[in-house]
Amino acid sequence: MLSIAEVSTKAYVGSKVAIRGWVYRIRSSGGVTFVVVRDSSGIIQCTARKNELQPDVYDSIASLGIESSVEFHGTLKEDRRSPSGYELAVDSCRIYQKNDVFPITKDQGEEFLLDNRHLWLRSREFTSILKVRSTIFRSFADFFYENGYYQVQTPFMVSTAVEGGSTLFKVDFFGEPIFLNQSAQFYLETMIYSLEKVFTIAPSFRAEKSRTRRHLTEYWHAEAEVAWIDNNEMMDIEERMIYYIISRVIEDNEDDLRMLGRDPDLLKGMKPPYPRIRYSEIIKTANSIGLALKYGDDLGADEERQITMKYDRPIFVTNYPKELKPFYMPVDPENPGEVLNHDMLAPEGYGEIIGGSQRIWNYDEMMQRIREANLDEKAYYWYIDLRKYGSVPHSGFGLGLDRLAMWIMHLDNIREAIPYPRTIRRTRP
C-alpha cells in the first residue's frame, strides 16, 4: 500500500487507491463527513458521503474520534480546497481501532504534554521534529563515513571520569562503585592508534542540577578523535561537518523546517569559515555589552546567549585559561596560561554546541597535569599508557546532538528537541 505522499500526485487522479493512517481532524456537514488522515508522510482529506455508502459504513466513519486508526479505499480527486490539494472519495473502509476522546486537545500546558509525551509525539509538529532529528543523526554519520572515518562503540559504565567528578552518576556494579559515562573521548583516543579516524554516537549522562533551557541529564553525544591533526585542523573539520548537516536538513526537511517556523534560507547563510575568537577577546566583547565578566570567569548559559545574539553564524571561542579546562588539554606554547582548545557557539542565543581540543600526547606533560589535578594515577593507567607506546599528536571534539537539533529547528527549549527528555525533575514516561 502506498503512503499518503505517494498517492497524492496527478498520476493517481481518477484511480482507485487505498491509504491508511490515523484520524487527524474530522467534521460532518449536510450528510458529508470530512476526515483528514495522517501518516508519516503527510495528510490527505477523505470524504465520505452518506448517499453513496451503506448506512452502517457511513455512521462508523462519522463517529470516528481523533487518532482512530483507519484504512480508506476510494477514488483520488484533485481539490484545491483540501489541505494537500487532493481528496479521496471514500467507497469502503476498515477501522482498526476507534477512539472516543483523545486525551490531548488544544491549549494543553507544557507539563501535561511532557506527561503525555508518548501521545504528543503524534502531533504534526513533533513528527517534523523527529524527521529533522533523524536527518541530523544520519548526516553526522554520513559526513564521517564519506571522509574515511570508522564508527566505533565504547562503554557506558566506566571507572574513570573525563570531566568533573561532581557531575557523575554513580552505579553499584556488583559491589564496586562505577559511573555512567559522560564522554567516550578516552576510549576513542585508544582507537586512533589502530584506526586513526574514529567517531561514535551514544548517550551521555551528567548529574547536573541545571534547569536551563539547554540542559539534559541524559543527552545524545556525537564524538570524534583524529590522529595527526592539531586544534586548528579540528576546527576546520567541525565547521565543514556542521554545514554538511545543515545542508542535508535543508535538502531533506525543508517542509518540516517551515512547519516549525524555521526559515531554511536563514540556515543557508551558515556557510563556513566561522570566526575564531580567543577567549580573552570574548571577555572584552562581553564587557562591551554590559556583562560583568573578568578574565578567568567561565562562560555560562546566559553569557553565551547574549554574546551569540551578536553573530549570524556559529563562532569558535579558543584558548581558554588553563584553569577552566580539563587536564588532558595541552598548554599553548605561545601563551602558557591558555590551552589549545575551542568551543563552538551557535548563533541566535543558542550557545555552546561543541567542545573540542588538541589532546596532550607527551607522557611527561600528561603526568604533570594529572598530578596538578590531584587525580589517581592508578585509575588512569590505561590512558597514561597511550602516551608511552607510539603516541602521536591528535585532537577531538564532542557535539551535543540535541543542542544542535534545538538550534537548527529554532526551538525554545531542548526538551522539545528530544523524544523523551530526562532532566533533574523528569524520568517519565
Short mmCIF file of C-alpha atoms in Angstrom, two decimals:
data_model
loop_
_atom_site.label_atom_id
_atom_site.label_comp_id
_atom_site.label_asym_id
_atom_site.label_seq_id
_atom_site.Cartn_x
_atom_site.Cartn_y
_atom_site.Cartn_z
CA MET A 1 0.00 0.00 0.00
CA LEU A 2 1.27 3.45 -0.92
CA SER A 3 1.88 6.25 1.55
CA ILE A 4 -0.27 9.38 1.53
CA ALA A 5 2.56 11.38 -0.06
CA GLU A 6 3.00 8.78 -2.80
CA VAL A 7 -0.73 8.70 -3.57
CA SER A 8 -1.13 12.49 -3.60
CA THR A 9 0.05 13.08 -7.17
CA LYS A 10 -1.60 13.77 -10.51
CA ALA A 11 -0.63 10.27 -11.65
CA TYR A 12 -3.29 8.73 -9.40
CA VAL A 13 -6.12 11.21 -10.04
CA GLY A 14 -9.20 9.25 -11.13
CA SER A 15 -7.71 5.96 -9.94
CA LYS A 16 -8.83 3.64 -7.18
CA VAL A 17 -6.36 3.93 -4.30
CA ALA A 18 -6.10 3.00 -0.65
CA ILE A 19 -4.47 4.81 2.25
CA ARG A 20 -4.16 4.06 5.92
CA GLY A 21 -3.23 6.10 8.93
CA TRP A 22 -4.73 8.00 11.85
CA VAL A 23 -7.57 10.50 12.03
CA TYR A 24 -6.08 13.98 12.32
CA ARG A 25 -9.29 16.01 12.02
CA ILE A 26 -12.94 15.16 11.40
CA ARG A 27 -16.15 17.11 10.83
CA SER A 28 -19.56 16.41 9.35
CA SER A 29 -21.87 18.73 7.43
CA GLY A 30 -25.04 18.04 5.44
CA GLY A 31 -24.58 14.32 5.01
CA VAL A 32 -20.86 14.57 4.23
CA THR A 33 -18.07 13.66 6.64
CA PHE A 34 -14.62 15.11 6.02
CA VAL A 35 -11.81 13.08 7.59
CA VAL A 36 -8.24 14.33 7.40
CA VAL A 37 -5.97 11.31 7.74
CA ARG A 38 -2.27 11.46 8.54
CA ASP A 39 0.57 9.01 8.16
CA SER A 40 4.32 9.51 8.48
CA SER A 41 4.48 11.11 5.03
CA GLY A 42 1.71 13.71 5.23
CA ILE A 43 -2.05 14.29 5.34
CA ILE A 44 -4.98 13.88 2.95
CA GLN A 45 -8.67 14.75 3.16
CA CYS A 46 -11.02 11.79 2.78
CA THR A 47 -14.69 12.46 2.00
CA ALA A 48 -17.47 10.07 2.97
CA ARG A 49 -20.93 10.84 1.51
CA LYS A 50 -23.98 9.46 3.23
CA ASN A 51 -25.88 8.89 -0.02
CA GLU A 52 -23.02 6.85 -1.52
CA LEU A 53 -22.29 4.47 1.37
CA GLN A 54 -24.17 1.83 3.33
CA PRO A 55 -25.73 3.44 6.43
CA ASP A 56 -23.62 1.42 8.86
CA VAL A 57 -20.42 2.26 6.96
CA TYR A 58 -21.18 5.97 6.88
CA ASP A 59 -22.17 6.02 10.56
CA SER A 60 -18.97 4.23 11.57
CA ILE A 61 -16.90 6.85 9.71
CA ALA A 62 -18.90 9.81 11.02
CA SER A 63 -18.45 8.64 14.62
CA LEU A 64 -14.67 8.26 14.45
CA GLY A 65 -12.62 10.08 17.07
CA ILE A 66 -9.26 11.81 16.73
CA GLU A 67 -6.36 9.32 16.38
CA SER A 68 -8.61 6.42 15.39
CA SER A 69 -6.61 4.10 13.11
CA VAL A 70 -8.24 3.57 9.72
CA GLU A 71 -7.85 2.35 6.16
CA PHE A 72 -9.84 4.06 3.40
CA HIS A 73 -10.39 2.91 -0.18
CA GLY A 74 -11.77 5.14 -2.90
CA THR A 75 -11.11 7.38 -5.90
CA LEU A 76 -8.48 10.12 -5.81
CA LYS A 77 -9.60 13.58 -6.93
CA GLU A 78 -7.95 16.97 -7.20
CA ASP A 79 -9.39 19.57 -4.82
CA ARG A 80 -7.65 22.87 -4.18
CA ARG A 81 -9.69 23.38 -1.01
CA SER A 82 -8.27 20.29 0.71
CA PRO A 83 -5.06 20.54 2.79
CA SER A 84 -2.89 18.66 0.29
CA GLY A 85 -4.70 19.63 -2.93
CA TYR A 86 -6.08 16.10 -3.28
CA GLU A 87 -9.10 14.34 -1.87
CA LEU A 88 -10.06 10.69 -1.52
CA ALA A 89 -13.73 9.95 -2.24
CA VAL A 90 -14.32 7.01 0.11
CA ASP A 91 -16.22 3.94 -1.05
CA SER A 92 -15.13 1.49 1.68
CA CYS A 93 -13.17 1.47 4.90
CA ARG A 94 -11.57 -0.64 7.57
CA ILE A 95 -11.42 0.67 11.11
CA TYR A 96 -8.53 -0.81 13.05
CA GLN A 97 -9.34 0.93 16.32
CA LYS A 98 -11.96 3.54 17.07
CA ASN A 99 -11.26 6.20 19.69
CA ASP A 100 -13.84 8.22 21.53
CA VAL A 101 -11.88 11.07 23.12
CA PHE A 102 -8.16 11.62 22.59
CA PRO A 103 -6.54 12.99 25.79
CA ILE A 104 -4.65 15.81 24.07
CA THR A 105 -6.62 18.81 22.86
CA LYS A 106 -5.70 22.39 22.02
CA ASP A 107 -4.08 24.68 24.58
CA GLN A 108 -2.63 21.99 26.84
CA GLY A 109 0.13 23.09 29.22
CA GLU A 110 3.79 22.16 28.87
CA GLU A 111 3.84 19.79 31.86
CA PHE A 112 0.73 17.98 30.63
CA LEU A 113 2.34 17.48 27.23
CA LEU A 114 5.52 16.19 28.87
CA ASP A 115 3.49 13.76 30.99
CA ASN A 116 1.79 12.58 27.80
CA ARG A 117 4.82 12.70 25.54
CA HIS A 118 4.05 9.17 24.29
CA LEU A 119 0.92 10.63 22.69
CA TRP A 120 2.17 14.13 21.86
CA LEU A 121 4.82 12.59 19.58
CA ARG A 122 1.96 12.02 17.10
CA SER A 123 1.41 15.74 16.55
CA ARG A 124 2.43 17.12 13.16
CA GLU A 125 4.85 19.48 14.89
CA PHE A 126 6.63 16.68 16.71
CA THR A 127 6.58 14.47 13.63
CA SER A 128 8.58 17.20 11.89
CA ILE A 129 10.96 17.44 14.85
CA LEU A 130 11.57 13.68 14.73
CA LYS A 131 12.21 13.77 10.99
CA VAL A 132 14.73 16.60 11.24
CA ARG A 133 16.39 14.87 14.17
CA SER A 134 16.69 11.68 12.12
CA THR A 135 18.41 13.59 9.32
CA ILE A 136 20.83 15.21 11.78
CA PHE A 137 21.90 11.86 13.21
CA ARG A 138 22.17 10.21 9.80
CA SER A 139 24.09 13.06 8.18
CA PHE A 140 26.57 13.29 11.07
CA ALA A 141 27.50 9.66 10.46
CA ASP A 142 27.47 10.09 6.67
CA PHE A 143 29.90 13.01 6.85
CA PHE A 144 32.46 10.95 8.70
CA TYR A 145 31.95 7.81 6.63
CA GLU A 146 32.47 9.88 3.49
CA ASN A 147 35.71 11.22 4.94
CA GLY A 148 37.22 7.86 5.81
CA TYR A 149 36.32 7.56 9.50
CA TYR A 150 35.32 4.39 11.33
CA GLN A 151 32.31 4.24 13.63
CA VAL A 152 33.11 2.56 16.93
CA GLN A 153 31.36 1.76 20.20
CA THR A 154 32.53 2.49 23.74
CA PRO A 155 31.37 1.50 27.27
CA PHE A 156 28.57 3.30 29.09
CA MET A 157 29.80 2.12 32.51
CA VAL A 158 33.24 3.46 33.42
CA SER A 159 35.60 3.80 36.37
CA THR A 160 37.42 6.98 35.25
CA ALA A 161 35.92 10.40 34.61
CA VAL A 162 36.60 12.51 31.52
CA GLU A 163 35.01 15.60 33.06
CA GLY A 164 34.45 16.74 36.63
CA GLY A 165 33.62 14.05 39.18
CA SER A 166 30.88 16.11 40.82
CA THR A 167 28.53 15.54 37.88
CA LEU A 168 28.88 11.75 37.64
CA PHE A 169 26.02 9.30 38.16
CA LYS A 170 27.29 6.57 40.50
CA VAL A 171 26.16 2.97 39.95
CA ASP A 172 26.63 -0.06 42.23
CA PHE A 173 28.27 -2.63 39.96
CA PHE A 174 28.19 -5.85 41.97
CA GLY A 175 29.52 -4.02 45.00
CA GLU A 176 32.01 -1.87 43.09
CA PRO A 177 31.19 1.83 42.56
CA ILE A 178 31.35 2.82 38.90
CA PHE A 179 29.85 5.65 36.85
CA LEU A 180 27.67 6.31 33.84
CA ASN A 181 29.79 7.70 31.05
CA GLN A 182 29.93 11.43 30.36
CA SER A 183 32.04 11.15 27.24
CA ALA A 184 33.54 8.48 25.01
CA GLN A 185 36.68 10.57 24.49
CA PHE A 186 39.23 8.47 26.39
CA TYR A 187 38.10 5.26 24.72
CA LEU A 188 38.06 6.91 21.30
CA GLU A 189 41.64 8.02 21.89
CA THR A 190 42.67 4.38 22.37
CA MET A 191 41.30 3.53 18.92
CA ILE A 192 43.14 6.15 16.88
CA TYR A 193 46.28 4.05 17.23
CA SER A 194 44.69 1.40 15.04
CA LEU A 195 42.02 3.24 13.00
CA GLU A 196 43.41 6.83 13.05
CA LYS A 197 40.00 8.48 12.49
CA VAL A 198 37.04 7.36 14.62
CA PHE A 199 33.61 8.59 15.71
CA THR A 200 30.73 7.42 17.84
CA ILE A 201 27.13 8.40 18.60
CA ALA A 202 25.90 7.45 22.06
CA PRO A 203 24.04 8.81 25.09
CA SER A 204 25.98 10.58 27.83
CA PHE A 205 24.90 11.25 31.40
CA ARG A 206 25.57 14.25 33.62
CA ALA A 207 24.25 14.71 37.14
CA GLU A 208 23.99 18.47 36.76
CA LYS A 209 21.22 20.15 38.72
CA SER A 210 20.72 22.65 35.91
CA ARG A 211 17.26 23.88 35.00
CA THR A 212 18.19 25.88 31.92
CA ARG A 213 16.53 25.61 28.53
CA ARG A 214 19.57 23.79 27.12
CA HIS A 215 20.47 21.18 29.77
CA LEU A 216 19.53 17.49 29.96
CA THR A 217 20.81 14.82 32.34
CA GLU A 218 20.78 12.27 29.51
CA TYR A 219 21.70 13.54 26.08
CA TRP A 220 22.98 12.27 22.74
CA HIS A 221 26.67 12.84 22.21
CA ALA A 222 28.46 12.67 18.85
CA GLU A 223 32.22 12.49 19.28
CA ALA A 224 35.29 12.08 17.09
CA GLU A 225 39.03 11.67 17.60
CA VAL A 226 41.62 12.08 14.87
CA ALA A 227 45.31 11.22 14.76
CA TRP A 228 47.95 13.57 13.36
CA ILE A 229 45.92 16.83 13.49
CA ASP A 230 46.06 19.94 15.66
CA ASN A 231 43.43 22.20 17.19
CA ASN A 232 43.03 24.39 14.10
CA GLU A 233 42.64 21.42 11.78
CA MET A 234 40.00 20.02 14.13
CA MET A 235 38.01 23.24 13.82
CA ASP A 236 38.31 23.04 10.02
CA ILE A 237 36.67 19.61 10.12
CA GLU A 238 33.94 20.67 12.54
CA GLU A 239 32.77 23.68 10.55
CA ARG A 240 32.57 21.61 7.38
CA MET A 241 30.65 18.94 9.29
CA ILE A 242 28.14 21.42 10.72
CA TYR A 243 27.38 22.93 7.32
CA TYR A 244 27.12 19.45 5.78
CA ILE A 245 24.45 18.57 8.35
CA ILE A 246 22.61 21.87 7.81
CA SER A 247 22.65 21.36 4.03
CA ARG A 248 21.24 17.86 4.36
CA VAL A 249 18.45 19.06 6.63
CA ILE A 250 17.53 21.80 4.14
CA GLU A 251 17.57 19.26 1.30
CA ASP A 252 15.57 16.55 3.07
CA ASN A 253 13.39 18.51 5.51
CA GLU A 254 12.55 21.91 4.05
CA ASP A 255 8.81 21.39 4.62
CA ASP A 256 9.45 20.25 8.19
CA LEU A 257 11.53 23.35 8.90
CA ARG A 258 8.75 25.58 7.58
CA MET A 259 6.20 23.66 9.66
CA LEU A 260 8.31 24.54 12.72
CA GLY A 261 8.61 28.19 11.70
CA ARG A 262 12.29 27.94 10.75
CA ASP A 263 13.35 29.80 7.60
CA PRO A 264 15.59 27.45 5.55
CA ASP A 265 17.11 30.45 3.76
CA LEU A 266 18.50 31.71 7.06
CA LEU A 267 20.25 28.38 7.59
CA LYS A 268 21.73 28.50 4.08
CA GLY A 269 23.70 31.54 5.23
CA MET A 270 25.61 29.50 7.82
CA LYS A 271 28.45 28.72 5.43
CA PRO A 272 31.97 28.40 6.87
CA PRO A 273 34.53 29.59 7.64
CA TYR A 274 33.32 30.55 11.11
CA PRO A 275 35.01 33.29 13.16
CA ARG A 276 37.70 32.07 15.57
CA ILE A 277 37.87 34.35 18.58
CA ARG A 278 40.20 33.98 21.53
CA TYR A 279 38.64 33.72 24.97
CA SER A 280 40.39 36.96 26.00
CA GLU A 281 38.66 38.80 23.15
CA ILE A 282 35.28 37.28 24.04
CA ILE A 283 35.64 38.67 27.56
CA LYS A 284 36.11 42.13 26.02
CA THR A 285 33.04 41.57 23.83
CA ALA A 286 31.06 40.53 26.90
CA ASN A 287 32.12 43.67 28.76
CA SER A 288 31.13 45.83 25.78
CA ILE A 289 27.54 44.59 26.01
CA GLY A 290 27.33 45.08 29.77
CA LEU A 291 28.27 41.63 31.08
CA ALA A 292 30.37 41.77 34.25
CA LEU A 293 32.88 39.08 33.26
CA LYS A 294 36.58 39.16 34.00
CA TYR A 295 39.42 37.07 32.63
CA GLY A 296 39.25 33.64 34.29
CA ASP A 297 35.44 33.53 34.51
CA ASP A 298 33.73 30.71 32.67
CA LEU A 299 31.00 31.49 30.16
CA GLY A 300 27.62 30.40 31.46
CA ALA A 301 24.41 29.83 29.52
CA ASP A 302 23.22 33.42 29.94
CA GLU A 303 26.55 34.94 28.89
CA GLU A 304 26.72 32.70 25.82
CA ARG A 305 23.14 33.63 24.94
CA GLN A 306 23.85 37.34 24.99
CA ILE A 307 27.20 37.05 23.21
CA THR A 308 25.90 34.87 20.37
CA MET A 309 23.00 37.22 19.69
CA LYS A 310 25.67 39.43 18.09
CA TYR A 311 26.54 36.82 15.44
CA ASP A 312 24.71 35.48 12.39
CA ARG A 313 26.67 32.22 12.19
CA PRO A 314 28.50 29.90 14.61
CA ILE A 315 31.71 31.10 16.21
CA PHE A 316 34.67 29.32 17.79
CA VAL A 317 35.93 30.54 21.15
CA THR A 318 39.54 29.38 21.51
CA ASN A 319 42.40 29.39 24.00
CA TYR A 320 40.58 29.28 27.33
CA PRO A 321 42.54 29.77 30.55
CA LYS A 322 44.17 26.53 31.64
CA GLU A 323 42.32 26.55 34.98
CA LEU A 324 38.92 26.37 33.28
CA LYS A 325 39.57 23.24 31.23
CA PRO A 326 40.32 19.54 31.89
CA PHE A 327 43.79 18.11 32.43
CA TYR A 328 44.12 16.47 29.01
CA MET A 329 44.20 19.76 27.06
CA PRO A 330 47.76 20.93 26.22
CA VAL A 331 49.10 24.34 27.13
CA ASP A 332 49.58 26.74 24.24
CA PRO A 333 53.38 27.12 23.97
CA GLU A 334 52.94 30.74 22.85
CA ASN A 335 50.54 31.54 25.72
CA PRO A 336 51.38 29.25 28.67
CA GLY A 337 48.33 30.30 30.68
CA GLU A 338 45.99 29.09 27.93
CA VAL A 339 45.17 25.73 26.39
CA LEU A 340 44.76 24.65 22.77
CA ASN A 341 41.02 24.19 22.82
CA HIS A 342 37.83 25.50 21.27
CA ASP A 343 34.10 25.70 21.88
CA MET A 344 31.70 26.21 19.00
CA LEU A 345 28.83 28.51 19.96
CA ALA A 346 25.68 28.54 17.85
CA PRO A 347 24.27 31.98 16.95
CA GLU A 348 20.85 33.45 17.80
CA GLY A 349 21.43 32.95 21.52
CA TYR A 350 21.83 29.17 21.47
CA GLY A 351 25.40 28.99 22.75
CA GLU A 352 27.76 26.03 23.04
CA ILE A 353 27.11 23.00 20.84
CA ILE A 354 30.68 21.63 20.51
CA GLY A 355 33.62 21.35 22.85
CA GLY A 356 36.95 20.21 21.46
CA SER A 357 40.69 20.46 21.76
CA GLN A 358 44.07 19.17 20.88
CA ARG A 359 44.98 16.38 23.33
CA ILE A 360 48.19 16.10 25.34
CA TRP A 361 50.28 13.41 23.68
CA ASN A 362 53.54 13.86 25.58
CA TYR A 363 53.95 11.49 28.54
CA ASP A 364 55.74 13.93 30.86
CA GLU A 365 53.24 16.71 30.24
CA MET A 366 50.34 14.33 30.85
CA MET A 367 51.81 13.12 34.16
CA GLN A 368 52.38 16.70 35.29
CA ARG A 369 48.79 17.69 34.53
CA ILE A 370 47.34 14.59 36.22
CA ARG A 371 49.30 15.39 39.38
CA GLU A 372 48.27 19.06 39.26
CA ALA A 373 44.64 17.91 39.11
CA ASN A 374 45.19 15.55 42.09
CA LEU A 375 43.91 12.57 40.11
CA ASP A 376 44.63 8.94 40.95
CA GLU A 377 47.35 7.83 38.54
CA LYS A 378 46.42 4.18 39.01
CA ALA A 379 42.84 4.81 37.87
CA TYR A 380 44.14 6.38 34.66
CA TYR A 381 46.87 3.80 33.99
CA TRP A 382 45.45 2.75 30.64
CA TYR A 383 45.01 6.35 29.49
CA ILE A 384 48.60 7.12 30.52
CA ASP A 385 49.80 4.05 28.60
CA LEU A 386 48.70 5.70 25.36
CA ARG A 387 51.46 8.27 25.91
CA LYS A 388 54.09 5.57 26.46
CA TYR A 389 53.74 3.50 23.32
CA GLY A 390 53.82 5.26 19.97
CA SER A 391 51.99 8.42 20.99
CA VAL A 392 51.13 10.92 18.26
CA PRO A 393 49.57 14.40 18.08
CA HIS A 394 45.78 14.16 17.95
CA SER A 395 42.61 16.15 18.52
CA GLY A 396 38.93 15.53 19.08
CA PHE A 397 35.55 17.01 19.89
CA GLY A 398 32.14 16.29 21.35
CA LEU A 399 28.92 17.59 19.79
CA GLY A 400 25.62 17.75 21.67
CA LEU A 401 23.20 16.49 19.02
CA ASP A 402 20.15 17.63 20.97
CA ARG A 403 21.53 21.17 21.22
CA LEU A 404 22.36 21.13 17.52
CA ALA A 405 18.81 20.00 16.74
CA MET A 406 17.39 22.69 19.01
CA TRP A 407 19.32 25.39 17.15
CA ILE A 408 18.70 24.11 13.61
CA MET A 409 14.94 23.92 14.26
CA HIS A 410 14.93 27.18 16.27
CA LEU A 411 13.21 25.57 19.26
CA ASP A 412 12.75 27.38 22.56
CA ASN A 413 13.79 24.52 24.85
CA ILE A 414 15.99 21.47 24.47
CA ARG A 415 13.15 19.35 25.84
CA GLU A 416 11.36 19.97 22.54
CA ALA A 417 14.31 18.57 20.57
CA ILE A 418 14.36 15.04 22.04
CA PRO A 419 11.53 12.47 22.16
CA TYR A 420 11.81 11.67 25.88
CA PRO A 421 13.76 14.31 27.81
CA ARG A 422 15.48 13.36 31.04
CA THR A 423 16.03 16.25 33.41
CA ILE A 424 16.54 16.79 37.12
CA ARG A 425 12.75 16.63 37.56
CA ARG A 426 11.65 14.19 34.87
CA THR A 427 12.21 10.46 34.30
CA ARG A 428 8.78 9.54 32.87
CA PRO A 429 7.37 8.44 30.52
#
